[in-house]
Short mmCIF file of C-alpha atoms in Angstrom, two decimals:
data_model
loop_
_atom_site.label_atom_id
_atom_site.label_comp_id
_atom_site.label_asym_id
_atom_site.label_seq_id
_atom_site.Cartn_x
_atom_site.Cartn_y
_atom_site.Cartn_z
CA MET Q 498 197.22 305.46 102.94
CA GLU Q 499 196.13 301.55 102.94
CA GLN Q 500 192.52 301.00 102.76
CA ILE Q 501 191.11 297.97 104.08
CA TYR Q 502 187.44 296.93 103.73
CA CYS Q 503 185.34 297.40 106.58
CA MET Q 504 183.67 294.17 108.19
CA ASN Q 505 180.03 295.50 108.37
CA CYS Q 506 179.54 297.50 105.21
CA LEU Q 507 182.36 295.85 103.44
CA ARG Q 508 183.39 299.76 101.40
CA GLN Q 509 186.40 300.36 101.77
CA THR Q 510 187.83 302.67 104.67
CA PRO Q 511 190.68 303.92 106.16
CA ALA Q 512 190.74 303.04 109.47
CA TYR Q 513 188.23 301.67 112.00
CA PRO Q 514 185.99 302.93 113.34
CA CYS Q 515 184.50 303.07 109.93
CA PRO Q 516 183.05 306.78 108.99
CA LEU Q 517 180.49 305.75 106.86
CA CYS Q 518 178.60 302.67 109.23
CA GLY Q 519 180.58 303.47 112.85
CA TYR Q 520 181.26 299.50 113.14
CA ASP Q 521 184.56 299.01 115.13
CA PRO Q 522 185.64 295.34 115.49
CA SER Q 523 186.94 295.98 118.92
CA ASP Q 524 183.52 297.20 119.98
CA ALA Q 525 181.83 294.26 118.44
CA PRO Q 526 180.70 291.21 119.89
CA GLN Q 527 183.02 288.22 118.74
CA VAL Q 528 181.23 284.84 117.13
CA THR Q 529 183.44 282.27 117.93
CA GLN Q 530 184.91 280.22 115.23
CA ALA Q 531 183.84 282.42 112.44
CA LEU Q 532 185.91 283.20 108.99
CA GLU Q 533 185.93 286.86 109.23
CA GLN Q 534 188.04 288.68 106.40
CA SER Q 535 189.00 285.49 104.28
CA ILE Q 536 188.55 284.87 100.95
CA LEU Q 537 186.71 282.17 99.82
CA HIS Q 538 186.52 280.45 96.47
CA GLY Q 539 188.63 283.05 94.83
CA ARG Q 540 186.25 285.69 94.96
CA TYR Q 541 184.33 285.74 97.98
CA LEU Q 542 185.36 288.37 101.06
CA THR Q 543 183.42 286.88 104.24
CA GLY Q 544 182.03 290.03 106.74
CA ARG Q 545 181.45 289.76 109.88
CA ALA Q 546 179.24 286.89 110.65
CA LEU Q 547 175.22 287.73 111.19
CA GLU Q 548 174.36 284.24 112.62
CA LYS Q 549 175.92 281.80 114.11
CA ASN Q 550 173.54 277.83 115.51
CA ASN Q 551 174.56 274.37 116.18
CA PHE Q 552 174.12 273.91 111.68
CA GLU Q 553 175.37 277.12 109.94
CA ILE Q 554 177.23 280.40 110.78
CA VAL Q 555 176.06 283.13 108.00
CA TYR Q 556 178.10 286.36 106.92
CA ARG Q 557 177.76 289.35 105.39
CA GLY Q 558 180.30 288.60 101.94
CA LEU Q 559 181.40 290.85 98.85
CA ASP Q 560 181.76 289.32 95.83
CA LEU Q 561 185.14 290.81 94.54
CA SER Q 562 184.73 289.84 91.24
CA GLN Q 563 181.54 291.84 90.58
CA ASN Q 564 182.21 294.43 94.20
CA LYS Q 565 178.52 293.58 95.18
CA PRO Q 566 177.32 292.33 98.82
CA VAL Q 567 176.48 288.71 99.33
CA THR Q 568 175.27 286.29 102.07
CA ILE Q 569 177.46 283.58 102.24
CA TRP Q 570 176.16 280.62 104.34
CA GLU Q 571 178.51 277.89 106.33
CA PHE Q 572 177.88 274.17 106.53
CA PHE Q 573 179.11 274.23 109.77
CA PRO Q 574 177.70 271.71 112.15
CA ALA Q 575 179.30 273.06 116.23
CA ALA Q 576 178.68 269.75 117.86
CA GLN Q 577 181.30 267.80 115.10
CA ALA Q 578 184.21 270.85 113.44
CA SER Q 579 186.42 272.78 115.08
CA ARG Q 580 188.26 275.67 112.95
CA GLN Q 581 191.76 275.25 112.58
CA GLN Q 582 194.44 278.12 112.37
CA ASP Q 583 194.15 277.76 108.23
CA GLY Q 584 190.19 278.27 108.25
CA SER Q 585 189.64 274.89 107.67
CA LEU Q 586 187.50 272.67 109.72
CA SER Q 587 188.56 269.44 111.43
CA TRP Q 588 185.44 266.94 112.46
CA ALA Q 589 185.39 265.32 115.54
CA THR Q 590 183.91 262.22 114.11
CA PRO Q 591 183.52 261.39 110.17
CA LEU Q 592 180.54 262.77 108.02
CA THR Q 593 178.19 260.33 107.31
CA GLU Q 594 177.07 261.91 104.41
CA ASP Q 595 179.26 263.56 101.89
CA PRO Q 596 179.70 267.06 101.70
CA GLU Q 597 178.43 267.56 97.97
CA ALA Q 598 175.04 265.81 99.06
CA ILE Q 599 174.49 268.23 102.24
CA LEU Q 600 175.16 270.79 99.52
CA ALA Q 601 172.33 269.49 97.31
CA ARG Q 602 170.41 268.77 100.12
CA VAL Q 603 170.21 272.84 101.50
CA ARG Q 604 170.32 274.20 98.25
CA GLN Q 605 166.21 272.42 97.82
CA ARG Q 606 165.52 274.60 101.22
CA ILE Q 607 166.51 277.42 99.51
CA PRO Q 608 164.69 279.83 96.68
CA GLN Q 609 166.71 278.93 93.48
CA ALA Q 610 166.51 282.73 92.50
CA ALA Q 611 168.34 284.02 95.14
CA ILE Q 612 171.48 281.85 95.10
CA ALA Q 613 174.47 282.86 93.49
CA ASP Q 614 177.03 280.24 93.85
CA SER Q 615 177.87 277.67 95.83
CA PHE Q 616 180.96 275.38 96.09
CA SER Q 617 182.62 273.08 99.06
CA GLU Q 618 186.21 274.29 100.33
CA ASN Q 619 187.97 273.84 103.76
CA GLY Q 620 186.73 270.71 103.81
CA THR Q 621 182.80 271.93 104.54
CA VAL Q 622 180.57 273.72 101.92
CA TYR Q 623 179.14 277.34 101.06
CA ILE Q 624 176.10 278.70 99.30
CA VAL Q 625 176.38 282.48 98.44
CA CYS Q 626 172.83 284.14 98.05
CA LYS Q 627 171.82 287.61 97.04
CA PRO Q 628 172.70 289.97 100.02
CA ALA Q 629 170.53 289.85 102.93
CA PRO Q 630 169.26 293.62 104.13
CA ALA Q 631 171.71 295.14 106.11
CA ARG Q 632 171.10 295.21 110.20
CA PRO Q 633 171.73 298.56 112.28
CA LEU Q 634 174.20 298.03 114.83
CA PRO Q 635 173.06 299.09 118.19
CA PRO Q 636 173.82 302.44 119.56
CA ALA Q 637 176.73 302.36 122.13
CA GLN Q 638 175.77 302.41 125.44
CA PRO Q 639 178.21 305.04 127.50
CA LYS Q 640 179.40 303.28 130.26
CA LYS Q 641 177.84 304.70 133.50
CA LYS Q 642 180.09 305.87 136.57
CA GLU Q 643 179.51 305.83 139.90
CA SER Q 644 177.87 309.00 140.45
CA GLU Q 645 175.38 308.42 138.04
CA TRP Q 646 174.03 305.31 139.45
CA LEU Q 647 174.58 306.49 143.32
CA PRO Q 648 171.74 308.72 143.88
CA PRO Q 649 168.90 306.70 142.27
CA VAL Q 650 170.15 303.92 144.70
CA LEU Q 651 170.49 306.19 147.76
CA ALA Q 652 167.06 307.65 146.77
CA LEU Q 653 165.62 303.73 146.70
CA LEU Q 654 167.09 302.69 149.87
CA PHE Q 655 166.25 306.13 151.38
CA LEU Q 656 162.51 305.41 150.48
CA CYS Q 657 162.68 301.73 151.61
CA LEU Q 658 164.01 303.49 155.28
CA VAL Q 659 160.55 305.55 155.72
CA VAL Q 660 158.67 302.51 154.25
CA LEU Q 661 160.18 300.45 157.17
CA THR Q 662 160.07 303.03 159.67
CA GLY Q 663 156.30 303.60 158.86
CA VAL Q 664 155.44 299.66 159.04
CA ALA Q 665 157.15 299.62 162.21
CA LEU Q 666 155.81 302.75 163.95
CA TRP Q 667 152.17 301.15 162.71
CA TRP Q 668 152.61 297.98 164.03
CA GLY Q 669 153.80 299.88 167.86
CA PHE Q 670 150.86 301.59 167.91
CA GLY Q 671 148.78 299.03 166.78
CA SER Q 672 149.84 296.90 169.50
CA LEU Q 673 148.60 299.52 172.01
CA LEU Q 674 145.29 300.15 170.81
CA LEU Q 675 144.62 296.40 171.11
#
């Protein structure tokens, strides 16, 4: 049986859902433009995207040469770049700064002890750091059947009917007393 890497815990598993962490990519929220299940720099496997904002995408990753988890930071300015089929970025407007200069500037904001590697690839830059703590997946919420939500709704409607009847009676008797 062929083993695959779970994109959440990055351990080898025979199939999804992962028997080790319960991750199932069909139930997981998809991050647009993310580069999941790719090998970068010939040694880093990208797992699921942990975060995406207007400036970056952060992935859970695996250093295949050492078989150790890592966190991979990708420079991805959403307003300027889009992902191509081959994983590279195409830029809507040319970068005003060389990717290596961007890499040097970002490296200054990250503690040097946390950085394991940095490189340029796919028309952008990546920083590989020691792993972020694992985020547990939220428990899957079963979808409610009509029979589960109908009784509370009917009870609420009945309560509204009782209250409105009481108000109507009160106003009706109140006008007789005046």
